[in-house]
PDB file of C-alpha atoms in Angstrom:
ATOM      1  CA  CYS A   5      29.828 128.369  67.946  1.00 66.00           C
ATOM      2  CA  ALA A   6      29.053 125.386  70.192  1.00 69.00           C
ATOM      3  CA  LEU A   7      25.465 125.339  68.952  1.00 69.00           C
ATOM      4  CA  ALA A   8      26.653 125.340  65.410  1.00 73.00           C
ATOM      5  CA  CYS A   9      29.035 122.493  66.123  1.00 74.00           C
ATOM      6  CA  THR A  10      26.234 120.585  67.806  1.00 80.00           C
ATOM      7  CA  ARG A  11      23.956 121.153  64.841  1.00 77.00           C
ATOM      8  CA  LEU A  12      26.721 120.091  62.468  1.00 77.00           C
ATOM      9  CA  GLN A  13      27.381 116.947  64.452  1.00 79.00           C
ATOM     10  CA  ALA A  14      23.686 116.189  64.575  1.00 79.00           C
ATOM     11  CA  ALA A  15      23.432 116.733  60.851  1.00 79.00           C
ATOM     12  CA  ALA A  16      26.491 114.567  60.281  1.00 79.00           C
ATOM     13  CA  ARG A  17      25.019 111.889  62.501  1.00 80.00           C
ATOM     14  CA  ARG A  18      21.665 112.189  60.709  1.00 80.00           C
ATOM     15  CA  ARG A  19      23.394 112.024  57.374  1.00 81.00           C
ATOM     16  CA  ALA A  20      25.472 109.033  58.513  1.00 80.00           C
ATOM     17  CA  SER A  21      22.293 107.346  59.833  1.00 80.00           C
ATOM     18  CA  LEU A  22      20.545 107.993  56.529  1.00 80.00           C
ATOM     19  CA  VAL A  23      23.554 106.660  54.681  1.00 81.00           C
ATOM     20  CA  ALA A  24      23.682 103.611  56.946  1.00 80.00           C
ATOM     21  CA  PHE A  25      19.891 103.121  56.576  1.00 80.00           C
ATOM     22  CA  ALA A  26      20.197 103.499  52.869  1.00 82.00           C
ATOM     23  CA  GLU A  27      23.043 100.951  52.857  1.00 82.00           C
ATOM     24  CA  LEU A  28      21.023  98.565  54.967  1.00 83.00           C
ATOM     25  CA  LYS A  29      18.009  99.117  52.750  1.00 83.00           C
ATOM     26  CA  ARG A  30      20.147  98.496  49.684  1.00 83.00           C
ATOM     27  CA  ARG A  31      21.597  95.335  51.237  1.00 84.00           C
ATOM     28  CA  HIS A  32      18.146  94.215  52.284  1.00 85.00           C
ATOM     29  CA  PHE A  33      16.808  94.670  48.759  1.00 86.00           C
ATOM     30  CA  ALA A  34      19.948  92.986  47.408  1.00 86.00           C
ATOM     31  CA  ALA A  35      19.390  90.039  49.745  1.00 87.00           C
ATOM     32  CA  ILE A  36      15.734  89.922  48.698  1.00 89.00           C
ATOM     33  CA  ALA A  37      16.779  89.999  45.042  1.00 88.00           C
ATOM     34  CA  ILE A  38      19.348  87.230  45.625  1.00 89.00           C
ATOM     35  CA  GLN A  39      16.812  85.104  47.462  1.00 87.00           C
ATOM     36  CA  SER A  40      14.273  85.722  44.705  1.00 87.00           C
ATOM     37  CA  ALA A  41      16.814  84.838  42.069  1.00 87.00           C
ATOM     38  CA  GLY A  42      17.771  81.696  44.075  1.00 86.00           C
ATOM     39  CA  ARG A  43      14.162  80.715  44.407  1.00 86.00           C
ATOM     40  CA  VAL A  44      13.651  81.308  40.664  1.00 86.00           C
ATOM     41  CA  ALA A  45      16.754  79.214  39.837  1.00 86.00           C
ATOM     42  CA  LEU A  46      15.593  76.501  42.226  1.00 86.00           C
ATOM     43  CA  ALA A  47      12.127  76.638  40.703  1.00 85.00           C
ATOM     44  CA  ILE A  48      13.600  76.406  37.208  1.00 85.00           C
ATOM     45  CA  LYS A  49      15.786  73.479  38.271  1.00 85.00           C
ATOM     46  CA  GLN A  50      12.843  71.745  39.858  1.00 82.00           C
ATOM     47  CA  SER A  51      10.756  72.391  36.778  1.00 83.00           C
ATOM     48  CA  HIS A  52      13.491  70.889  34.614  1.00 83.00           C
ATOM     49  CA  ALA A  53      13.636  67.884  36.894  1.00 82.00           C
ATOM     50  CA  ILE A  54       9.856  67.579  36.778  1.00 82.00           C
ATOM     51  CA  ARG A  55       9.918  67.900  33.010  1.00 82.00           C
ATOM     52  CA  LYS A  56      12.607  65.245  32.822  1.00 83.00           C
ATOM     53  CA  VAL A  57      10.621  62.932  35.036  1.00 81.00           C
ATOM     54  CA  MET A  58       7.522  63.671  33.016  1.00 82.00           C
ATOM     55  CA  HIS A  59       9.491  63.014  29.847  1.00 80.00           C
ATOM     56  CA  LEU A  60      10.743  59.691  31.212  1.00 81.00           C
ATOM     57  CA  ALA A  61       7.223  58.824  32.303  1.00 82.00           C
ATOM     58  CA  ALA A  62       5.949  59.773  28.875  1.00 83.00           C
ATOM     59  CA  LEU A  63       8.669  57.632  27.268  1.00 81.00           C
ATOM     60  CA  ALA A  64       7.790  54.732  29.550  1.00 84.00           C
ATOM     61  CA  LYS A  65       4.129  55.164  28.724  1.00 85.00           C
ATOM     62  CA  LEU A  66       5.002  55.372  25.056  1.00 84.00           C
ATOM     63  CA  HIS A  67       7.102  52.212  25.312  1.00 84.00           C
ATOM     64  CA  GLN A  68       4.270  50.501  27.147  1.00 86.00           C
ATOM     65  CA  CYS A  69       1.836  51.560  24.478  1.00 87.00           C
ATOM     66  CA  ALA A  70       4.267  50.424  21.774  1.00 86.00           C
ATOM     67  CA  ARG A  71       4.666  47.021  23.487  1.00 88.00           C
ATOM     68  CA  LEU A  72       0.902  46.772  23.794  1.00 89.00           C
ATOM     69  CA  VAL A  73       0.490  47.553  20.108  1.00 88.00           C
ATOM     70  CA  GLN A  74       3.196  45.032  19.157  1.00 88.00           C
ATOM     71  CA  THR A  75       1.715  42.357  21.419  1.00 89.00           C
ATOM     72  CA  ARG A  76      -1.713  42.908  19.971  1.00 88.00           C
ATOM     73  CA  ALA A  77      -0.316  42.838  16.446  1.00 89.00           C
ATOM     74  CA  ARG A  78       1.466  39.532  17.206  1.00 89.00           C
ATOM     75  CA  PHE A  79      -1.699  38.191  18.829  1.00 89.00           C
ATOM     76  CA  LEU A  80      -3.797  39.154  15.818  1.00 89.00           C
ATOM     77  CA  THR A  81      -1.232  37.614  13.458  1.00 90.00           C
ATOM     78  CA  TYR A  82      -1.078  34.411  15.533  1.00 88.00           C
ATOM     79  CA  ARG A  83      -4.855  34.284  15.757  1.00 88.00           C
ATOM     80  CA  ASN A  84      -5.206  34.796  12.023  1.00 89.00           C
ATOM     81  CA  CYS A  85      -2.621  32.073  11.375  1.00 90.00           C
ATOM     82  CA  ARG A  86      -4.418  29.721  13.749  1.00 87.00           C
ATOM     83  CA  ARG A  87      -7.727  30.489  12.113  1.00 89.00           C
ATOM     84  CA  ALA A  88      -6.210  29.912   8.687  1.00 90.00           C
ATOM     85  CA  ALA A  89      -4.624  26.631   9.853  1.00 90.00           C
ATOM     86  CA  ALA A  90      -7.863  25.573  11.503  1.00 90.00           C
ATOM     87  CA  ALA A  91      -9.731  26.392   8.323  1.00 90.00           C
ATOM     88  CA  VAL A  92      -7.288  24.309   6.262  1.00 91.00           C
ATOM     89  CA  ILE A  93      -7.478  21.405   8.725  1.00 91.00           C
ATOM     90  CA  ALA A  94     -11.260  21.612   8.861  1.00 90.00           C
ATOM     91  CA  ARG A  95     -11.456  21.743   5.068  1.00 90.00           C
ATOM     92  CA  ARG A  96      -9.171  18.713   4.693  1.00 91.00           C
ATOM     93  CA  ALA A  97     -11.014  16.845   7.430  1.00 90.00           C
ATOM     94  CA  LEU A  98     -14.306  17.646   5.763  1.00 90.00           C
ATOM     95  CA  THR A  99     -12.895  16.492   2.446  1.00 91.00           C
ATOM     96  CA  ALA A 100     -11.617  13.258   4.024  1.00 91.00           C
ATOM     97  CA  ILE A 101     -14.955  12.655   5.755  1.00 92.00           C
ATOM     98  CA  THR A 102     -16.785  13.338   2.527  1.00 91.00           C
ATOM     99  CA  LEU A 103     -14.511  10.947   0.626  1.00 91.00           C
ATOM    100  CA  ARG A 104     -14.931   8.255   3.287  1.00 91.00           C
ATOM    101  CA  ARG A 105     -18.683   8.709   3.201  1.00 91.00           C
ATOM    102  CA  ARG A 106     -18.610   8.549  -0.571  1.00 91.00           C
ATOM    103  CA  VAL A 107     -16.436   5.418  -0.538  1.00 91.00           C
ATOM    104  CA  ARG A 108     -18.707   3.846   2.079  1.00 91.00           C
ATOM    105  CA  PHE A 109     -21.742   4.797   0.058  1.00 91.00           C
ATOM    106  CA  VAL A 110     -20.186   3.354  -3.097  1.00 92.00           C
ATOM    107  CA  ARG A 111     -19.303   0.162  -1.219  1.00 91.00           C
ATOM    108  CA  VAL A 112     -22.841  -0.115   0.085  1.00 92.00           C
ATOM    109  CA  VAL A 113     -24.223   0.451  -3.405  1.00 92.00           C
ATOM    110  CA  VAL A 114     -21.820  -2.094  -4.890  1.00 92.00           C
ATOM    111  CA  SER A 115     -22.710  -4.573  -2.135  1.00 91.00           C
ATOM    112  CA  LEU A 116     -26.402  -4.062  -2.770  1.00 92.00           C
ATOM    113  CA  GLN A 117     -25.893  -4.479  -6.501  1.00 92.00           C
ATOM    114  CA  ALA A 118     -23.822  -7.618  -5.909  1.00 91.00           C
ATOM    115  CA  MET A 119     -26.491  -9.002  -3.567  1.00 90.00           C
ATOM    116  CA  LEU A 120     -29.176  -8.236  -6.149  1.00 91.00           C
ATOM    117  CA  ARG A 121     -27.169  -9.828  -8.949  1.00 91.00           C
ATOM    118  CA  ALA A 122     -26.420 -12.841  -6.743  1.00 88.00           C
ATOM    119  CA  ARG A 123     -30.090 -13.163  -5.853  1.00 87.00           C
ATOM    120  CA  ARG A 124     -31.089 -13.039  -9.527  1.00 90.00           C
ATOM    121  CA  THR A 125     -28.347 -15.477 -10.456  1.00 90.00           C
ATOM    122  CA  ARG A 126     -29.361 -17.877  -7.701  1.00 86.00           C
ATOM    123  CA  SER A 127     -32.974 -17.644  -8.821  1.00 88.00           C
ATOM    124  CA  ARG A 128     -32.029 -18.513 -12.407  1.00 89.00           C
ATOM    125  CA  VAL A 129     -29.736 -21.337 -11.276  1.00 87.00           C
ATOM    126  CA  TYR A 130     -32.364 -22.702  -8.878  1.00 86.00           C
ATOM    127  CA  ARG A 131     -34.927 -22.731 -11.696  1.00 88.00           C
ATOM    128  CA  ARG A 132     -32.536 -24.686 -13.904  1.00 87.00           C
ATOM    129  CA  HIS A 133     -31.182 -26.960 -11.136  1.00 86.00           C
ATOM    130  CA  PRO A 134     -33.713 -27.317  -8.287  1.00 85.00           C
ATOM    131  CA  GLU A 135     -31.384 -29.649  -6.360  1.00 86.00           C
ATOM    132  CA  LEU A 136     -29.041 -26.702  -5.666  1.00 83.00           C
ATOM    133  CA  ARG A 137     -31.746 -25.072  -3.545  1.00 85.00           C
ATOM    134  CA  ASN A 138     -31.570 -27.964  -1.085  1.00 87.00           C
ATOM    135  CA  ILE A 139     -27.784 -27.731  -1.036  1.00 84.00           C
ATOM    136  CA  ALA A 140     -27.946 -24.007  -0.269  1.00 83.00           C
ATOM    137  CA  ALA A 141     -30.505 -24.635   2.475  1.00 86.00           C
ATOM    138  CA  ARG A 142     -28.241 -27.260   4.040  1.00 85.00           C
ATOM    139  CA  ALA A 143     -25.264 -24.865   3.838  1.00 81.00           C
ATOM    140  CA  ALA A 144     -27.256 -22.084   5.510  1.00 83.00           C
ATOM    141  CA  ASP A 145     -28.405 -24.507   8.197  1.00 85.00           C
ATOM    142  CA  ALA A 146     -24.810 -25.628   8.792  1.00 79.00           C
ATOM    143  CA  TYR A 147     -23.704 -21.992   9.039  1.00 77.00           C
ATOM    144  CA  ARG A 148     -26.385 -21.288  11.661  1.00 82.00           C
ATOM    145  CA  LYS A 149     -25.360 -24.366  13.629  1.00 80.00           C
ATOM    146  CA  MET A 150     -21.724 -23.283  13.431  1.00 74.00           C
ATOM    147  CA  LEU A 151     -22.606 -19.855  14.875  1.00 74.00           C
ATOM    148  CA  ALA A 152     -24.554 -21.525  17.668  1.00 77.00           C
ATOM    149  CA  ASP A 153     -21.917 -24.182  18.448  1.00 72.00           C
ATOM    150  CA  PRO A 154     -18.224 -23.074  18.363  1.00 70.00           C
ATOM    151  CA  SER A 155     -17.088 -26.695  18.145  1.00 72.00           C
ATOM    152  CA  LEU A 156     -18.406 -26.781  14.560  1.00 69.00           C
ATOM    153  CA  CYS A 157     -16.078 -23.974  13.431  1.00 77.00           C
ATOM    154  CA  LEU A 158     -13.302 -24.741  10.960  1.00 75.00           C
ATOM    155  CA  PRO A 159     -10.361 -24.562  13.450  1.00 77.00           C
ATOM    156  CA  ALA A 160     -12.066 -26.882  15.940  1.00 80.00           C
ATOM    157  CA  ARG A 161     -13.111 -29.400  13.277  1.00 80.00           C
ATOM    158  CA  THR A 162      -9.623 -29.271  11.750  1.00 82.00           C
ATOM    159  CA  LYS A 163      -8.044 -30.002  15.121  1.00 84.00           C
ATOM    160  CA  VAL A 164     -10.375 -32.951  15.699  1.00 83.00           C
ATOM    161  CA  ALA A 165      -9.713 -34.346  12.201  1.00 84.00           C
ATOM    162  CA  LEU A 166      -5.930 -34.020  12.640  1.00 83.00           C
ATOM    163  CA  ASP A 167      -6.071 -35.772  16.007  1.00 84.00           C
ATOM    164  CA  ILE A 168      -8.030 -38.624  14.458  1.00 84.00           C
ATOM    165  CA  LEU A 169      -5.593 -38.878  11.531  1.00 81.00           C
ATOM    166  CA  LEU A 170      -2.534 -38.947  13.785  1.00 83.00           C
ATOM    167  CA  THR A 171      -3.834 -41.230  16.531  1.00 84.00           C
ATOM    168  CA  THR A 172      -6.678 -43.544  15.495  1.00 81.00           C
ATOM    169  CA  LYS A 173      -6.562 -46.772  13.502  1.00 81.00           C
ATOM    170  CA  ASN A 174     -10.299 -47.049  12.922  1.00 83.00           C
ATOM    171  CA  LEU A 175     -10.909 -47.004   9.168  1.00 82.00           C
ATOM    172  CA  GLY A 176     -14.356 -45.390   9.443  1.00 86.00           C
ATOM    173  CA  GLN A 177     -13.036 -42.525  11.547  1.00 86.00           C
ATOM    174  CA  LEU A 178     -10.058 -42.172   9.210  1.00 84.00           C
ATOM    175  CA  LEU A 179     -12.311 -41.886   6.177  1.00 86.00           C
ATOM    176  CA  SER A 180     -14.433 -39.240   7.898  1.00 88.00           C
ATOM    177  CA  ALA A 181     -11.341 -37.274   8.977  1.00 86.00           C
ATOM    178  CA  LEU A 182      -9.744 -37.527   5.521  1.00 86.00           C
ATOM    179  CA  SER A 183     -12.970 -36.384   3.861  1.00 87.00           C
ATOM    180  CA  SER A 184     -13.155 -33.380   6.178  1.00 86.00           C
ATOM    181  CA  LEU A 185      -9.472 -32.509   5.660  1.00 85.00           C
ATOM    182  CA  GLU A 186      -9.889 -32.778   1.884  1.00 86.00           C
ATOM    183  CA  MET A 187     -12.673 -30.189   1.979  1.00 86.00           C
ATOM    184  CA  PHE A 188     -10.817 -27.989   4.493  1.00 84.00           C
ATOM    185  CA  THR A 189      -7.570 -27.925   2.468  1.00 85.00           C
ATOM    186  CA  LEU A 190      -9.569 -27.087  -0.647  1.00 85.00           C
ATOM    187  CA  ILE A 191     -11.167 -23.985   0.899  1.00 83.00           C
ATOM    188  CA  SER A 192      -8.444 -22.811   3.309  1.00 83.00           C
ATOM    189  CA  PRO A 193      -4.643 -22.742   2.742  1.00 84.00           C
ATOM    190  CA  ARG A 194      -4.212 -22.273   6.509  1.00 86.00           C
ATOM    191  CA  VAL A 195      -5.514 -25.798   7.097  1.00 84.00           C
ATOM    192  CA  ALA A 196      -2.954 -27.097   4.604  1.00 84.00           C
ATOM    193  CA  ALA A 197      -0.203 -25.210   6.443  1.00 86.00           C
ATOM    194  CA  ALA A 198      -1.407 -26.618   9.776  1.00 85.00           C
ATOM    195  CA  MET A 199      -1.351 -30.157   8.376  1.00 84.00           C
ATOM    196  CA  VAL A 200       2.221 -29.716   7.148  1.00 84.00           C
ATOM    197  CA  GLU A 201       3.319 -28.217  10.469  1.00 85.00           C
ATOM    198  CA  VAL A 202       1.985 -31.093  12.601  1.00 84.00           C
ATOM    199  CA  GLY A 203       3.611 -33.684  10.323  1.00 84.00           C
ATOM    200  CA  THR A 204       0.657 -35.337   8.644  1.00 83.00           C
ATOM    201  CA  VAL A 205       2.399 -35.758   5.266  1.00 83.00           C
ATOM    202  CA  PRO A 206       4.539 -38.762   6.364  1.00 85.00           C
ATOM    203  CA  VAL A 207       1.475 -40.280   8.041  1.00 85.00           C
ATOM    204  CA  MET A 208      -0.571 -39.991   4.833  1.00 85.00           C
ATOM    205  CA  LEU A 209       2.272 -41.447   2.759  1.00 83.00           C
ATOM    206  CA  GLN A 210       2.490 -44.376   5.169  1.00 84.00           C
ATOM    207  CA  LEU A 211      -1.279 -44.792   4.899  1.00 83.00           C
ATOM    208  CA  LEU A 212      -0.985 -44.915   1.085  1.00 82.00           C
ATOM    209  CA  GLN A 213       1.650 -47.647   1.369  1.00 83.00           C
ATOM    210  CA  LEU A 214      -0.554 -49.710   3.706  1.00 84.00           C
ATOM    211  CA  CYS A 215      -3.758 -49.473   1.638  1.00 82.00           C
ATOM    212  CA  ASN A 216      -4.908 -52.344  -0.528  1.00 82.00           C
ATOM    213  CA  ARG A 217      -7.362 -52.550  -3.452  1.00 79.00           C
ATOM    214  CA  SER A 218     -10.517 -52.832  -1.319  1.00 85.00           C
ATOM    215  CA  LEU A 219     -13.253 -50.250  -1.768  1.00 87.00           C
ATOM    216  CA  PRO A 220     -12.785 -48.461   1.623  1.00 85.00           C
ATOM    217  CA  HIS A 221      -9.045 -48.304   1.037  1.00 86.00           C
ATOM    218  CA  GLN A 222      -9.624 -46.895  -2.441  1.00 84.00           C
ATOM    219  CA  LYS A 223     -11.733 -44.138  -0.873  1.00 87.00           C
ATOM    220  CA  ALA A 224      -8.947 -43.401   1.602  1.00 86.00           C
ATOM    221  CA  VAL A 225      -6.365 -43.314  -1.238  1.00 85.00           C
ATOM    222  CA  GLY A 226      -8.540 -40.884  -3.199  1.00 88.00           C
ATOM    223  CA  HIS A 227      -8.922 -38.586  -0.196  1.00 87.00           C
ATOM    224  CA  VAL A 228      -5.166 -38.613   0.481  1.00 86.00           C
ATOM    225  CA  LEU A 229      -4.281 -37.891  -3.158  1.00 87.00           C
ATOM    226  CA  ARG A 230      -6.689 -34.985  -3.303  1.00 88.00           C
ATOM    227  CA  ILE A 231      -5.310 -33.629  -0.010  1.00 88.00           C
ATOM    228  CA  LEU A 232      -1.758 -33.801  -1.385  1.00 86.00           C
ATOM    229  CA  ALA A 233      -2.920 -32.023  -4.543  1.00 86.00           C
ATOM    230  CA  ASN A 234      -4.567 -29.285  -2.449  1.00 85.00           C
ATOM    231  CA  ILE A 235      -1.409 -28.848  -0.370  1.00 85.00           C
ATOM    232  CA  GLY A 236       0.716 -28.718  -3.538  1.00 83.00           C
ATOM    233  CA  ARG A 237      -1.323 -25.781  -4.832  1.00 83.00           C
ATOM    234  CA  THR A 238       0.214 -23.567  -2.093  1.00 83.00           C
ATOM    235  CA  PRO A 239       3.737 -22.540  -3.266  1.00 81.00           C
ATOM    236  CA  SER A 240       5.089 -22.069   0.262  1.00 82.00           C
ATOM    237  CA  LEU A 241       4.185 -25.648   1.241  1.00 82.00           C
ATOM    238  CA  ARG A 242       5.442 -27.522  -1.814  1.00 78.00           C
ATOM    239  CA  ASP A 243       9.008 -27.950  -0.568  1.00 78.00           C
ATOM    240  CA  ARG A 244       7.765 -29.365   2.731  1.00 78.00           C
ATOM    241  CA  VAL A 245       5.880 -32.051   0.796  1.00 77.00           C
ATOM    242  CA  TRP A 246       8.413 -32.809  -1.953  1.00 76.00           C
ATOM    243  CA  GLU A 247      11.264 -33.180   0.552  1.00 78.00           C
ATOM    244  CA  GLN A 248       9.740 -36.459   1.746  1.00 77.00           C
ATOM    245  CA  ARG A 249      11.740 -39.286   0.212  1.00 77.00           C
ATOM    246  CA  GLU A 250       8.767 -41.649   0.062  1.00 79.00           C
ATOM    247  CA  VAL A 251       6.520 -39.313  -1.918  1.00 80.00           C
ATOM    248  CA  VAL A 252       7.848 -40.154  -5.387  1.00 81.00           C
ATOM    249  CA  PRO A 253       8.001 -43.970  -5.054  1.00 83.00           C
ATOM    250  CA  THR A 254       4.633 -44.045  -3.299  1.00 83.00           C
ATOM    251  CA  ILE A 255       2.829 -42.024  -5.982  1.00 81.00           C
ATOM    252  CA  VAL A 256       4.485 -44.005  -8.767  1.00 83.00           C
ATOM    253  CA  GLU A 257       3.479 -47.293  -7.146  1.00 83.00           C
ATOM    254  CA  LEU A 258      -0.091 -46.036  -6.753  1.00 80.00           C
ATOM    255  CA  ALA A 259      -0.229 -45.039 -10.417  1.00 82.00           C
ATOM    256  CA  GLN A 260       0.915 -48.544 -11.394  1.00 82.00           C
ATOM    257  CA  ASN A 261      -1.393 -50.366  -9.018  1.00 81.00           C
ATOM    258  CA  TYR A 262      -4.505 -48.394  -9.949  1.00 78.00           C
ATOM    259  CA  ARG A 263      -3.908 -48.067 -13.689  1.00 80.00           C
ATOM    260  CA  GLU A 264      -7.265 -49.799 -14.325  1.00 81.00           C
ATOM    261  CA  HIS A 265      -9.057 -47.391 -11.960  1.00 80.00           C
ATOM    262  CA  GLU A 266      -9.618 -44.259 -14.007  1.00 82.00           C
ATOM    263  CA  GLN A 267     -10.343 -41.829 -11.178  1.00 84.00           C
ATOM    264  CA  LEU A 268      -7.469 -42.869  -8.887  1.00 83.00           C
ATOM    265  CA  LEU A 269      -5.081 -42.982 -11.854  1.00 83.00           C
ATOM    266  CA  ARG A 270      -6.061 -39.465 -12.860  1.00 85.00           C
ATOM    267  CA  GLU A 271      -5.583 -38.191  -9.294  1.00 84.00           C
ATOM    268  CA  SER A 272      -2.216 -39.922  -9.034  1.00 84.00           C
ATOM    269  CA  LEU A 273      -1.122 -38.348 -12.314  1.00 84.00           C
ATOM    270  CA  VAL A 274      -2.209 -34.902 -11.034  1.00 84.00           C
ATOM    271  CA  VAL A 275       0.111 -35.280  -8.029  1.00 82.00           C
ATOM    272  CA  MET A 276       2.903 -36.584 -10.288  1.00 81.00           C
ATOM    273  CA  GLN A 277       2.458 -33.583 -12.559  1.00 81.00           C
ATOM    274  CA  GLN A 278       2.871 -31.298  -9.574  1.00 79.00           C
ATOM    275  CA  LEU A 279       6.003 -33.232  -8.649  1.00 77.00           C
ATOM    276  CA  LEU A 280       7.478 -32.791 -12.116  1.00 76.00           C
ATOM    277  CA  VAL A 281       6.481 -29.151 -12.618  1.00 77.00           C
ATOM    278  CA  THR A 282       7.069 -27.684  -9.160  1.00 73.00           C
ATOM    279  CA  GLY A 283       9.521 -30.173  -7.653  1.00 65.00           C
ATOM    280  CA  PRO A 284      13.345 -29.868  -7.536  1.00 63.00           C
ATOM    281  CA  ARG A 285      15.226 -29.208 -10.757  1.00 60.00           C
ATOM    282  CA  GLU A 286      17.090 -32.513 -10.678  1.00 59.00           C
ATOM    283  CA  TRP A 287      13.736 -34.284 -11.024  1.00 55.00           C
ATOM    284  CA  ARG A 288      13.066 -32.426 -14.280  1.00 52.00           C
ATOM    285  CA  GLY A 289      16.612 -33.151 -15.440  1.00 51.00           C
ATOM    286  CA  GLY A 290      16.249 -36.933 -15.317  1.00 50.00           C
ATOM    287  CA  GLY A 291      16.874 -37.457 -11.616  1.00 50.00           C
ATOM    288  CA  LEU A 292      13.568 -39.281 -10.981  1.00 51.00           C
ATOM    289  CA  PRO A 293      13.517 -42.966 -10.073  1.00 51.00           C
ATOM    290  CA  LYS A 294      13.395 -45.594 -12.823  1.00 48.00           C
ATOM    291  CA  LYS A 295       9.728 -46.401 -12.169  1.00 46.00           C
ATOM    292  CA  THR A 296       8.779 -42.769 -12.621  1.00 47.00           C
ATOM    293  CA  ARG A 297      10.499 -42.586 -15.992  1.00 45.00           C
ATOM    294  CA  VAL A 298       8.718 -45.765 -17.044  1.00 43.00           C
ATOM    295  CA  VAL A 299       5.356 -44.226 -16.117  1.00 46.00           C
ATOM    296  CA  GLN A 300       6.271 -41.103 -18.063  1.00 47.00           C
TER     297      GLN A 300
END
């Protein structure tokens, strides 16, 4: 009976041990399964995170590629626009250069034609009037001397002539200065303006009043009248001449004194005509002195 109880207890203990081992084995496998499932879930989570990071990286790369494509497209557009603008500018510049060259070429051709026509004309005129050849030679010689000596230029000679007219009382020097000023005022309105600015008109009018009927004085009167006529041809200088109170009585007195001298009378009448045509309106309306109306 005791042996049977012992065997039963041993069997119960063996059964309990097997049950406990089986429970432990089941728990062990359960723990292994849980750990495996945890590792799988962690691996899935990590894979999702990796995929997300890879997706973000792919999006960033895509954005970078898109920006690169856009930048290159803008660069190509800008380069094409610059090339088109450069082509337009180059075409217009080439057109302008071509037109300037054509205009220069036409000017050169016209100048050559004018020189040829002038040469032929001078040849014909020299054959008809041989004395003009000597005059042209003297003019060319004077031009060369003027280039070599600056004191022979028009401004310097004008200054010297004006100084002589305003300061000297030598009749020979006055005649030379008046002759030079007559020629200068005929070819250059600037000389006429300079004479008016320095106040030579009253001096010339006073000289006309002081001249007598001698031959040198007649030459001086002729030079002064022609100078006044040359100054009166410039519209901007007429008022500066006609505003002198002595101009009308002086010219009228000259016309009366030299009525037997055809040339001086004609030159006096030319200046009087300028007075009547271009002078103040009251002169044309009967406001001239009595002597002037008598001469008319």
